Every structure is written in C-alpha cells, then in structure tokens.
Short mmCIF file of C-alpha atoms in Angstrom, two decimals:
data_model
loop_
_atom_site.label_atom_id
_atom_site.label_comp_id
_atom_site.label_asym_id
_atom_site.label_seq_id
_atom_site.Cartn_x
_atom_site.Cartn_y
_atom_site.Cartn_z
CA MET A 17 80.85 -26.95 11.40
CA ARG A 18 78.59 -27.04 14.44
CA GLN A 19 78.14 -23.29 14.15
CA VAL A 20 77.28 -23.60 10.46
CA ARG A 21 74.67 -26.27 11.17
CA LYS A 22 73.24 -24.13 13.94
CA TRP A 23 73.06 -21.11 11.65
CA LEU A 24 71.51 -23.19 8.84
CA SER A 25 68.88 -24.62 11.19
CA ALA A 26 67.96 -21.14 12.39
CA PHE A 27 67.77 -19.94 8.80
CA LEU A 28 65.47 -22.81 7.79
CA VAL A 29 63.19 -22.22 10.79
CA ALA A 30 63.00 -18.52 9.95
CA LEU A 31 62.30 -19.34 6.32
CA LEU A 32 59.50 -21.72 7.25
CA CYS A 33 58.00 -19.17 9.62
CA PHE A 34 58.15 -16.46 6.97
CA SER A 35 56.62 -18.82 4.43
CA GLY A 36 53.81 -19.68 6.85
CA ILE A 37 53.12 -16.04 7.62
CA SER A 38 53.17 -15.18 3.93
CA THR A 39 50.82 -18.05 3.10
CA LEU A 40 48.49 -17.04 5.93
CA ALA A 41 48.49 -13.44 4.75
CA ASP A 42 47.73 -14.53 1.20
CA SER A 43 44.94 -16.74 2.48
CA LEU A 44 43.43 -13.94 4.51
CA GLU A 45 43.66 -11.56 1.57
CA THR A 46 42.05 -14.09 -0.76
CA ASN A 47 39.18 -14.97 1.60
CA THR A 48 38.45 -11.56 3.01
CA VAL A 49 35.00 -10.38 1.97
CA GLY A 50 34.46 -6.64 1.76
CA ASP A 51 31.22 -5.01 2.87
CA ILE A 52 27.69 -6.32 2.26
CA TYR A 53 27.76 -5.21 -1.38
CA ASP A 54 30.70 -7.50 -2.16
CA ALA A 55 29.30 -10.48 -0.28
CA PRO A 56 26.72 -12.92 -1.64
CA ILE A 57 23.20 -11.85 -0.70
CA ALA A 58 21.93 -13.84 2.27
CA GLN A 59 19.10 -16.18 1.34
CA SER A 60 15.69 -15.03 2.53
CA ASP A 61 12.12 -16.02 1.75
CA VAL A 62 10.85 -12.43 1.93
CA LEU A 63 10.76 -12.10 -1.88
CA HIS A 64 8.84 -15.33 -2.44
CA GLY A 65 5.42 -14.39 -3.81
CA ARG A 66 6.55 -10.85 -4.68
CA ILE A 67 6.47 -9.41 -8.19
CA VAL A 68 9.04 -6.79 -9.19
CA PHE A 69 8.77 -4.88 -12.45
CA VAL A 70 12.32 -3.99 -13.51
CA ASP A 71 12.33 -1.15 -16.02
CA PRO A 72 15.58 -0.51 -17.95
CA GLY A 73 15.16 3.11 -18.98
CA HIS A 74 15.21 4.13 -22.65
CA GLY A 75 16.43 1.93 -25.54
CA THR A 76 18.49 2.21 -28.72
CA GLY A 77 18.43 5.80 -29.96
CA CYS A 78 17.04 7.20 -26.70
CA GLY A 79 18.57 8.33 -23.43
CA GLY A 80 21.87 9.94 -22.59
CA ALA A 81 25.41 9.20 -23.70
CA SER A 82 28.87 10.43 -22.76
CA GLU A 83 32.41 9.39 -23.73
CA GLY A 84 31.35 5.97 -25.00
CA TYR A 85 28.84 5.38 -22.23
CA ILE A 86 25.41 4.66 -23.77
CA GLU A 87 22.80 4.98 -21.04
CA ALA A 88 20.23 2.68 -22.67
CA THR A 89 22.82 -0.11 -23.06
CA TYR A 90 24.01 0.07 -19.47
CA ASN A 91 20.48 0.44 -18.09
CA LEU A 92 19.66 -2.94 -19.64
CA LEU A 93 22.87 -4.49 -18.30
CA TYR A 94 22.07 -3.30 -14.78
CA ALA A 95 18.46 -4.47 -15.12
CA GLU A 96 19.58 -7.95 -16.19
CA LEU A 97 21.98 -8.22 -13.25
CA LEU A 98 19.25 -7.08 -10.87
CA ARG A 99 16.74 -9.49 -12.40
CA ASP A 100 19.08 -12.43 -11.85
CA LYS A 101 19.67 -11.50 -8.21
CA LEU A 102 15.98 -10.97 -7.46
CA GLU A 103 15.01 -14.24 -9.11
CA THR A 104 17.67 -16.08 -7.11
CA LEU A 105 16.00 -14.66 -3.99
CA GLY A 106 12.61 -15.97 -5.10
CA ALA A 107 10.95 -12.94 -6.68
CA THR A 108 9.00 -13.02 -9.92
CA VAL A 109 10.62 -10.40 -12.17
CA VAL A 110 8.86 -8.79 -15.12
CA MET A 111 11.17 -6.86 -17.45
CA THR A 112 9.65 -3.94 -19.35
CA ARG A 113 12.45 -4.13 -21.93
CA GLU A 114 14.49 -7.27 -22.65
CA THR A 115 16.57 -6.26 -25.68
CA ALA A 116 18.51 -3.23 -26.89
CA ALA A 117 15.52 -2.09 -28.96
CA ASN A 118 13.64 0.91 -27.63
CA VAL A 119 10.23 0.17 -26.08
CA GLU A 120 7.97 3.21 -25.87
CA ASN A 121 6.81 4.17 -22.39
CA TYR A 122 3.13 3.74 -23.24
CA HIS A 123 3.90 0.22 -24.53
CA ARG A 124 5.63 -0.71 -21.28
CA MET A 125 2.83 0.69 -19.18
CA ALA A 126 0.02 -0.95 -21.14
CA ASN A 127 1.73 -4.30 -20.56
CA VAL A 128 2.11 -3.56 -16.84
CA HIS A 129 -1.62 -2.89 -16.56
CA ILE A 130 -2.58 -5.99 -18.55
CA TYR A 131 -0.35 -8.13 -16.32
CA THR A 132 -1.61 -6.59 -13.08
CA LEU A 133 -5.27 -6.81 -14.05
CA GLN A 134 -4.80 -10.50 -14.87
CA LEU A 135 -3.44 -11.16 -11.37
CA LEU A 136 -6.41 -9.34 -9.87
CA LYS A 137 -8.85 -11.29 -12.05
CA ASN A 138 -7.26 -14.53 -10.87
CA GLU A 139 -7.62 -13.41 -7.25
CA TYR A 140 -11.27 -12.45 -7.71
CA ALA A 141 -11.98 -15.80 -9.38
CA ALA A 142 -10.35 -17.59 -6.43
CA ILE A 143 -12.50 -15.63 -3.99
CA ILE A 144 -15.66 -16.65 -5.87
CA GLU A 145 -14.74 -20.28 -5.23
CA VAL A 146 -14.61 -19.91 -1.44
CA ILE A 147 -17.53 -17.58 -0.60
CA ASP A 148 -21.24 -18.42 -0.44
CA ASP A 149 -22.82 -14.98 -0.82
CA GLU A 150 -24.40 -14.98 -4.28
CA ALA A 151 -24.70 -11.19 -4.39
CA GLU A 152 -21.00 -10.86 -3.63
CA LYS A 153 -20.18 -13.45 -6.27
CA ALA A 154 -22.18 -11.49 -8.84
CA LYS A 155 -20.29 -8.31 -7.94
CA LEU A 156 -16.96 -10.08 -8.31
CA ARG A 157 -17.96 -11.51 -11.69
CA ALA A 158 -18.91 -8.01 -12.83
CA ASP A 159 -15.51 -6.75 -11.69
CA ILE A 160 -13.77 -9.53 -13.60
CA ALA A 161 -15.73 -8.60 -16.73
CA GLU A 162 -14.79 -4.94 -16.30
CA MET A 163 -11.11 -5.78 -15.82
CA THR A 164 -11.23 -7.90 -18.96
CA ARG A 165 -12.64 -4.90 -20.83
CA LEU A 166 -9.87 -2.69 -19.45
CA GLN A 167 -7.25 -5.22 -20.53
CA GLY A 168 -8.76 -4.92 -24.00
CA VAL A 169 -8.42 -1.14 -23.84
CA MET A 170 -4.72 -1.47 -23.01
CA GLN A 171 -4.31 -3.96 -25.84
CA THR A 172 -5.71 -1.40 -28.30
CA VAL A 173 -2.95 0.97 -27.14
CA LEU A 174 -0.38 -1.71 -27.97
CA ASP A 175 -1.98 -2.25 -31.37
CA ASP A 176 -2.44 1.40 -32.32
CA ILE A 177 0.24 3.93 -31.39
CA SER A 178 -2.14 6.81 -32.09
CA LEU A 179 -4.12 5.88 -28.96
CA ALA A 180 -1.17 6.47 -26.62
CA ASP A 181 -2.06 10.11 -26.06
CA THR A 182 -5.72 9.18 -25.54
CA TYR A 183 -5.08 6.97 -22.53
CA PHE A 184 -1.82 8.39 -21.15
CA ASN A 185 -0.43 11.86 -20.57
CA SER A 186 1.93 11.39 -23.51
CA PRO A 187 3.33 13.53 -25.04
CA TYR A 188 3.54 15.28 -21.70
CA ASP A 189 1.23 18.25 -21.24
CA TYR A 190 3.43 21.03 -19.90
CA SER A 191 0.38 23.20 -19.29
CA TYR A 192 -0.61 20.63 -16.62
CA GLN A 193 -4.28 20.72 -17.67
CA THR A 194 -4.67 17.10 -18.80
CA GLN A 195 -6.98 14.95 -16.68
CA ILE A 196 -6.64 11.21 -16.36
CA HIS A 197 -8.71 9.15 -18.81
CA SER A 198 -11.71 7.52 -17.12
CA ASP A 199 -10.60 4.02 -18.12
CA LEU A 200 -7.10 4.55 -16.76
CA GLN A 201 -8.63 5.88 -13.55
CA LYS A 202 -10.65 2.66 -13.24
CA ILE A 203 -7.46 0.66 -13.66
CA PHE A 204 -5.82 2.79 -10.95
CA GLU A 205 -8.75 2.04 -8.63
CA TYR A 206 -8.41 -1.71 -9.18
CA GLU A 207 -4.68 -1.36 -8.52
CA GLU A 208 -5.46 -0.15 -5.00
CA HIS A 209 -6.00 -3.81 -4.08
CA PRO A 210 -3.73 -5.09 -1.27
CA LEU A 211 -2.33 -7.71 -3.65
CA VAL A 212 -0.73 -4.82 -5.56
CA ARG A 213 0.26 -2.76 -2.53
CA LYS A 214 1.78 -5.65 -0.57
CA ASN A 215 3.21 -7.90 -3.25
CA MET A 216 4.27 -5.69 -6.17
CA LEU A 217 6.99 -3.11 -6.80
CA TYR A 218 8.16 -1.10 -9.81
CA ILE A 219 11.84 -0.10 -10.16
CA SER A 220 12.96 2.08 -13.07
CA ILE A 221 16.73 2.15 -13.71
CA HIS A 222 18.53 5.16 -15.22
CA SER A 223 21.78 7.10 -15.13
CA ASN A 224 21.81 10.87 -15.04
CA GLY A 225 23.00 13.76 -17.16
CA PRO A 226 22.89 17.51 -16.46
CA ALA A 227 20.71 19.98 -18.35
CA ASN A 228 23.94 21.55 -19.58
CA PRO A 229 26.02 18.74 -21.18
CA SER A 230 29.24 20.68 -20.67
CA ASN A 231 28.78 20.56 -16.90
CA THR A 232 30.77 17.47 -16.00
CA SER A 233 31.22 18.32 -12.33
CA VAL A 234 27.70 17.46 -11.14
CA ASN A 235 27.64 13.93 -9.74
CA GLY A 236 25.90 11.47 -7.47
CA THR A 237 22.83 9.33 -6.90
CA VAL A 238 19.21 10.46 -6.66
CA ALA A 239 15.98 8.46 -6.46
CA TYR A 240 12.52 9.72 -7.36
CA TYR A 241 8.98 8.94 -6.29
CA LEU A 242 5.61 10.64 -6.83
CA ASP A 243 3.33 12.03 -4.15
CA ASN A 244 -0.14 13.51 -4.34
CA GLU A 245 1.01 17.04 -3.50
CA TRP A 246 3.25 17.37 -6.58
CA HIS A 247 2.12 20.56 -8.33
CA CYS A 248 2.24 19.14 -11.86
CA ILE A 249 -0.43 16.47 -11.24
CA GLN A 250 -3.11 18.47 -9.46
CA ASN A 251 -5.37 18.38 -12.52
CA TYR A 252 -4.31 14.90 -13.60
CA TYR A 253 -4.70 12.56 -10.63
CA THR A 254 -4.04 13.02 -6.91
CA GLU A 255 -5.10 9.74 -5.31
CA TYR A 256 -2.01 7.61 -5.81
CA HIS A 257 -2.41 4.83 -3.28
CA ASN A 258 1.16 3.92 -2.38
CA VAL A 259 3.00 7.20 -1.80
CA ASP A 260 4.35 6.06 1.57
CA TYR A 261 5.74 2.82 0.15
CA SER A 262 7.16 4.56 -2.92
CA GLU A 263 8.97 7.13 -0.79
CA ARG A 264 10.42 4.38 1.38
CA MET A 265 11.74 2.45 -1.61
CA ALA A 266 13.22 5.60 -3.14
CA ARG A 267 15.08 6.33 0.08
CA LEU A 268 16.41 2.77 0.31
CA LEU A 269 17.66 2.92 -3.28
CA ALA A 270 19.31 6.32 -2.87
CA ASP A 271 21.08 5.32 0.33
CA LYS A 272 22.23 1.86 -0.70
CA VAL A 273 23.19 2.58 -4.33
CA SER A 274 25.21 5.66 -3.35
CA GLU A 275 26.96 3.65 -0.63
CA ALA A 276 27.68 0.67 -2.89
CA GLY A 277 28.93 2.84 -5.75
CA GLU A 278 30.74 5.27 -3.46
CA PHE A 279 28.75 8.07 -5.08
CA ASN A 280 27.60 11.37 -3.65
CA ASN A 281 24.16 10.73 -2.10
CA ARG A 282 21.85 13.43 -3.45
CA GLY A 283 18.89 11.92 -1.62
CA ILE A 284 15.32 11.57 -2.86
CA ALA A 285 13.05 13.89 -4.80
CA VAL A 286 9.48 14.05 -6.09
CA ASN A 287 8.71 14.05 -9.81
CA ASP A 288 5.96 12.82 -12.12
CA PHE A 289 8.05 10.93 -14.63
CA PHE A 290 5.96 8.70 -16.89
CA MET A 291 7.07 5.51 -15.13
CA LEU A 292 5.90 6.90 -11.78
CA ARG A 293 2.75 8.66 -12.99
CA GLU A 294 0.91 6.26 -15.30
CA HIS A 295 0.20 3.42 -12.87
CA ASN A 296 -0.83 2.99 -9.23
CA LEU A 297 1.86 0.59 -8.00
CA PRO A 298 4.52 1.28 -5.38
CA ALA A 299 7.35 2.67 -7.52
CA ALA A 300 10.73 4.38 -7.49
CA LEU A 301 13.04 5.61 -10.24
CA ILE A 302 16.77 5.46 -9.51
CA GLU A 303 19.32 7.68 -11.23
CA MET A 304 22.36 5.62 -10.25
CA ALA A 305 24.97 8.30 -10.97
CA TYR A 306 25.93 10.89 -13.59
CA HIS A 307 27.32 9.32 -16.77
CA SER A 308 28.51 12.84 -17.65
CA ASN A 309 30.87 12.91 -14.65
CA PRO A 310 34.22 11.14 -15.28
CA SER A 311 34.44 9.53 -11.85
CA ASP A 312 30.80 8.38 -11.78
CA ARG A 313 31.02 7.13 -15.36
CA ALA A 314 34.16 5.08 -14.70
CA LYS A 315 32.39 3.27 -11.87
CA LEU A 316 29.20 2.73 -13.87
CA LYS A 317 31.29 0.98 -16.54
CA ASP A 318 33.27 -1.11 -14.05
CA PRO A 319 31.99 -4.72 -13.53
CA TYR A 320 33.10 -4.54 -9.89
CA TYR A 321 30.78 -1.61 -9.21
CA GLN A 322 28.04 -3.05 -11.43
CA ASN A 323 27.89 -6.03 -9.11
CA ARG A 324 27.89 -3.84 -6.00
CA ILE A 325 25.21 -1.47 -7.32
CA THR A 326 22.82 -4.22 -8.37
CA THR A 327 23.38 -5.98 -5.05
CA ALA A 328 22.42 -2.68 -3.40
CA MET A 329 19.21 -2.58 -5.45
CA ALA A 330 18.37 -6.18 -4.55
CA LEU A 331 19.04 -5.52 -0.86
CA SER A 332 16.79 -2.46 -1.09
CA ALA A 333 13.97 -4.67 -2.36
CA VAL A 334 14.56 -7.20 0.42
CA GLU A 335 14.55 -4.53 3.14
CA TYR A 336 11.51 -2.87 1.56
CA PHE A 337 9.43 -6.06 1.61
CA GLU A 338 10.66 -7.22 5.04
CA SER A 339 8.25 -4.86 6.78
CA ILE A 340 5.30 -5.63 4.45
CA SER A 341 3.32 -8.78 5.12
CA LEU A 342 2.71 -10.90 2.04
CA TYR A 343 -0.83 -10.86 0.66
CA ALA A 344 -1.40 -14.60 0.37
CA GLY A 345 -4.90 -14.33 -1.06
CA ILE A 346 -8.25 -15.09 0.51
CA ALA A 347 -8.23 -18.54 -1.07
CA GLU A 348 -4.89 -19.33 0.58
CA GLY A 349 -5.73 -18.57 4.18
CA GLU A 350 -6.47 -14.85 4.54
CA PHE A 351 -9.90 -14.20 6.01
CA PHE A 352 -10.81 -11.14 3.99
CA SER A 353 -9.92 -8.97 1.04
CA SER A 354 -10.67 -5.36 0.21
CA ILE A 355 -9.82 -2.94 -2.56
CA ASN A 356 -10.39 0.05 -0.28
CA TYR A 357 -8.77 -1.03 2.98
CA MET A 358 -5.61 -2.79 4.08
CA VAL A 359 -4.30 -4.31 7.28
CA ASP A 360 -1.16 -2.91 8.89
CA GLY A 361 -0.39 -4.80 12.07
CA ASP A 362 -3.53 -4.64 14.19
CA MET A 363 -4.94 -1.63 12.31
CA LEU A 364 -7.43 -1.50 9.42
CA MET A 365 -6.11 1.35 7.29
CA GLY A 366 -7.74 3.49 4.62
CA VAL A 367 -11.14 4.23 6.18
CA ALA A 368 -12.36 7.66 5.11
CA PRO A 369 -14.31 10.05 7.35
CA ASP A 370 -18.12 9.90 7.20
CA THR A 371 -18.05 6.15 6.46
CA ARG A 372 -21.02 4.21 7.80
CA VAL A 373 -20.75 0.66 9.09
CA SER A 374 -22.78 -0.62 6.13
CA ALA A 375 -20.35 1.00 3.67
CA LEU A 376 -17.30 -0.36 5.51
CA LEU A 377 -18.62 -3.92 5.56
CA GLY A 378 -19.83 -3.63 1.97
CA ASN A 379 -16.28 -2.95 0.81
CA ILE A 380 -14.87 -6.07 2.44
CA ILE A 381 -15.02 -9.53 0.88
CA SER A 382 -14.78 -12.21 3.55
CA THR A 383 -15.32 -15.89 4.22
CA CYS A 384 -16.29 -14.91 7.78
CA GLU A 385 -19.08 -13.04 9.51
CA LEU A 386 -18.14 -9.38 10.06
CA ARG A 387 -19.16 -6.88 12.70
CA VAL A 388 -17.99 -3.53 14.05
CA LYS A 389 -17.78 -2.81 17.78
CA ASP A 390 -17.36 0.55 19.48
CA ILE A 391 -14.70 1.27 22.07
CA GLY A 392 -17.05 0.05 24.82
CA GLY A 393 -17.52 -3.33 23.14
CA SER A 394 -21.06 -2.81 21.84
CA ILE A 395 -21.96 -3.96 18.32
CA LYS A 396 -22.64 -0.95 16.10
CA PRO A 397 -25.67 -0.80 13.80
CA ASN A 398 -25.19 -0.53 10.04
CA THR A 399 -26.40 3.08 10.05
CA ALA A 400 -23.79 4.29 12.55
CA LEU A 401 -20.67 6.19 11.56
CA VAL A 402 -17.37 4.36 11.88
CA VAL A 403 -15.16 6.34 14.27
CA THR A 404 -11.51 6.15 15.21
CA GLY A 405 -11.11 3.45 17.86
CA ASP A 406 -13.88 1.19 16.56
CA LYS A 407 -12.94 -2.43 16.02
CA LEU A 408 -13.63 -4.70 13.05
CA GLU A 409 -14.13 -8.33 14.10
CA LEU A 410 -14.09 -11.43 11.89
CA LEU A 411 -16.00 -14.37 13.34
CA SER A 412 -16.60 -18.05 12.78
CA GLY A 413 -19.72 -18.79 14.80
CA ASN A 414 -19.08 -17.15 18.17
CA GLU A 415 -15.30 -17.32 17.84
CA VAL A 416 -13.45 -14.11 16.98
CA LEU A 417 -10.78 -15.12 14.46
CA GLU A 418 -9.23 -11.70 13.91
CA SER A 419 -9.88 -8.13 15.03
CA TYR A 420 -8.54 -4.80 13.84
CA ILE A 421 -8.67 -1.32 15.34
CA ILE A 422 -9.89 1.33 12.90
CA PRO A 423 -8.21 4.74 12.58
CA VAL A 424 -10.46 6.97 10.44
CA LYS A 425 -8.49 9.44 8.30
CA GLY A 426 -8.39 12.85 9.95
CA ASP A 427 -10.70 11.78 12.80
CA CYS A 428 -8.53 12.56 15.82
CA ASN A 429 -11.42 13.14 18.24
CA ALA A 430 -13.26 9.90 17.35
CA ASP A 431 -16.52 11.33 16.04
CA GLY A 432 -16.22 9.74 12.59
CA GLN A 433 -15.63 13.03 10.80
CA ALA A 434 -12.63 15.15 9.86
CA GLY A 435 -13.45 18.63 11.06
CA LEU A 436 -12.27 21.78 12.77
CA VAL A 437 -11.83 20.08 16.14
CA ASP A 438 -9.43 17.61 14.53
CA LEU A 439 -7.53 20.47 12.90
CA LEU A 440 -7.12 22.14 16.31
CA MET A 441 -5.95 18.87 17.87
CA ILE A 442 -3.21 18.51 15.27
CA GLN A 443 -2.26 22.16 15.75
CA LYS A 444 -1.96 21.68 19.53
CA GLU A 445 0.16 18.58 18.94
CA LEU A 446 2.55 20.54 16.72
CA LEU A 447 2.77 23.39 19.23
CA SER A 448 3.41 20.89 22.06
CA ILE A 449 0.33 22.18 23.89
CA GLU A 450 -1.57 18.89 24.05
CA ARG A 451 -0.38 15.52 22.81
CA ILE A 452 -2.59 13.14 20.82
CA ASP A 453 -1.99 9.99 22.86
CA ALA A 454 -3.96 6.99 21.58
CA PRO A 455 -2.04 5.14 18.82
CA GLU A 456 -5.08 4.89 16.54
CA ARG A 457 -5.74 8.63 16.91
CA ARG A 458 -2.13 9.42 16.05
CA ILE A 459 -2.47 7.26 12.93
CA ALA A 460 -5.68 9.10 12.06
CA ALA A 461 -3.78 12.39 12.30
CA ASP A 462 -0.82 11.10 10.25
CA LEU A 463 -2.46 11.85 6.91
CA ASP A 464 0.69 11.62 4.79
CA GLY A 465 1.66 8.22 6.22
CA SER A 466 5.09 9.45 7.30
CA GLY A 467 4.91 7.80 10.72
CA SER A 468 4.72 11.10 12.57
CA ILE A 469 2.35 14.06 12.85
CA GLY A 470 3.67 17.12 11.05
CA LEU A 471 2.88 20.32 9.22
CA VAL A 472 1.99 18.41 6.03
CA ASP A 473 -0.82 16.65 7.91
CA LEU A 474 -2.16 19.97 9.20
CA LEU A 475 -2.13 21.45 5.69
CA LYS A 476 -3.79 18.36 4.16
CA LEU A 477 -6.66 18.55 6.63
CA GLN A 478 -6.95 22.30 6.14
CA LYS A 479 -7.20 21.84 2.35
CA HIS A 480 -9.80 19.12 2.85
CA LEU A 481 -11.94 21.39 5.01
CA LEU A 482 -11.69 24.16 2.41
CA GLY A 483 -12.63 21.77 -0.39
CA LEU A 484 -9.21 22.16 -2.02
CA GLY A 485 -7.91 18.61 -1.64
CA THR A 486 -8.51 15.08 -0.41
CA LEU A 487 -7.17 13.20 2.59
CA ASN A 488 -5.56 10.49 0.43
#
C-alpha cells in the first residue's frame, strides 16, 4: 500500500508539473507578439499637426480585378484601415474617396488644391495679425485674394467636367507636349510653402496587375514618386518642390509594406501618374502587391495581412515625419515664414544662385529684424550677392534670436553664382582628386538633395550652364 501511495504521489506531482508547463506554454503562446507589424503602434506625437491625404485608387468600375479580387474595393478597405491608424496617432486625414463610387482623378485633385490653399490663406491671415509692416501686409492680402481666385478656378473644375482637360493633363498627352496651365502653376508655387512641405503628405494606395493579364507569376511591392528629371514631364513642369521627401516616403513604403506582407520588394521607381503629377505636395504611390499573383492576392485578401500592411504604411508615415520639424506657423512661435526658402537644421535651404541680399530678405516674412552677414561677420549690403557660407540672422533689438547658414544652389566656391568653377569642383570631388569639405558647400553641390554628391549633381549643373535645365 505504501508503494502505491508513493507511486500515486509521484504521479500527481508529475501531473501538476506537466499541467503547469502546459499552462505556461499556452500563456506564452497567447501573449507572444510577433514583429512590429503585429504589435500595436507605439504612441508618438510626431503626427500631431500633420495632414495626410489618403487616396484609395480607382472606384467602382475602374481599376484591376482578378479571381474575385476587386482592386477598387480593397484599395478603399486599406485606406480606411490606414486612416483609422493615422488618426489614432494624431494626424488629420483627408480621404480623396470615401465610398465605393468612383471619384475622377481631376475631382480628387481639385479638392486637394482647394483644401491646401485654404490652409495657406489661414496662415497668411495669421501672419497679418502679428506683423507691423504695412507693405508686407498688403502683399499678403493680395496673395490671399489670389488664392481665393484659384480656389474658385478649382471649383469650376468640380462643377464642369469639360474643364478637366483645361487645367490638368487629362486625358494624358502621350506626345508629352502639354504644358502646365498658368493657374495650376500658380497653385504649385503657393504649395512650395513650408507648411505644405513640412506638414503635409499624399499617399495613393493601389494593387498591381501586369500588362499581360495571363502573366500570373509577376509579384511584389513597388512604390512610385516623381522627380524633375523624368522624361515625360520635361515640357509640362520640372520644378516639383519635394522630390527628396517624395523619394524618401516611397522607399519607406516599399521597404515596410513588402516586409509586412512578406512580398517581393521590387523597390522604388519614378513615374508621372496623375496623383503624383498634378500637385506639388510630398507624395508617393504604393502598389502593395500583384492581385494577379495567387500568393500576393491571398495575402491582400487576408485580414491578418491587411492589418500588417496598413500598420507598415502608418509606421512609414511616422518615420517619414520624425526627421521633419513641424511647421508651427509664424503666429504660433516661429520667427519667420517663406514660400521660397525652408530651414533644415541650421541651414536656410532653397537659395538660388545670383540672389541679392535684397531679394533674399524680400522673400522672407518675419516678426523680427533680418540681416545677412558674410563669413567674416560683416553685415552685407542689400546690393551684394548672397554666397554660400553667408549667414541669415533674426534679431530682436541687438539680440540674435536665430541664425542660419546659407548654401546657395550650385555655388561650391562661394561666389554667389553657379558656374564652370563649381562644375570642376564637383568633378574633382567625384574623381577623388579634391574633396569639397565645408558642410554648406557640400549641400550647395548636392543639387538633387540625395545627401551625397554624385553624377546626377554634375549633370544638373552642366544642363544649367548649357541652358537646358534648372537647378531645382
């Protein structure tokens, strides 16, 4: 009997141990979180004050379809999931399509411009309230009146479909001869404001299909952006202001969406799709995967992957904006505003060669006194050229509140111009003969905004000198 009790006790202990191990294993399995795309998105304030246009591609009757997968339907589903995640993180989200019904591209874009111009009008009105210069106030009021007129132009496009091809390159001109309408160009110029560059983003959501529908093997994720070198737009418009930011967002989307969906990463590419071409906002178009490919399609239809993919998009937006300081507005603490220039760290970016001090200061709206100093610390007269290495100072009385070093586009030798000497300096840099050392001079040479000096920069400057292109 003693042996039986001993055996029974051992059995019960073993059973309890097994039960505990099993329960622990179940608990671990239940509470284990996968990678970052399965986990809740960490709260961050980086999206507060940011505006994201979320564009669900196509609509009923448009877009691709394969084996029961309707692209337009799923684009909207993904857009709604992304909207909810971005709003939870504090972003303002503007949907270009909110129902299954198709919304024409020109209709979406007219609304984008009306919305953006209204934000800019509000900002200009706020600036008027805090500055004393009556001449500057008059200029701002004139700009507000002009933006109101341009909003009216976009409203006529909404009211009359026949005007779509007047103001937009739609239907698309495959001869590539169309030039941008003067009113749309004015809108683009207003959209160069730092409020747009720093605070706004446009994401267009699509899934892909091959040119040959019977080719079901092609697969993977690709993201698109538009740059000023794209051959199809050389007659249309080549001064898009946010190419560097658009490329960065496209790369983030391609990398994160392909990782989250376990898709083949096909990388990024340049194209002038309507949703990238007809505005001047930072923008990327994501082709999540191929709905024509059985494996890709199965994941696109799976709620598990839908959550992961939209988390990847939201994380892309967070990482994108993390390195971009929020434009808070001159009325909310910033000392100056400019359509032409923007601050990046301690640098004042966007100054063109052959810019005089008077022109530089005339394109800056400020609540402070402004002056430009040369590298030796002397105040420069209004008639002098701004050169790479000059410093913009913002003052209150004798106190310098802020100062920014100025890299002038293409001006590597600090003479205020972009010339042959600068071309030779870039060439020597590329051939490792002589390095361009000063940070502001390297930025001046980095004409494509890639963060490094390369062959593209050499070619851009060469085209500029030959009168075949701009430095934008």
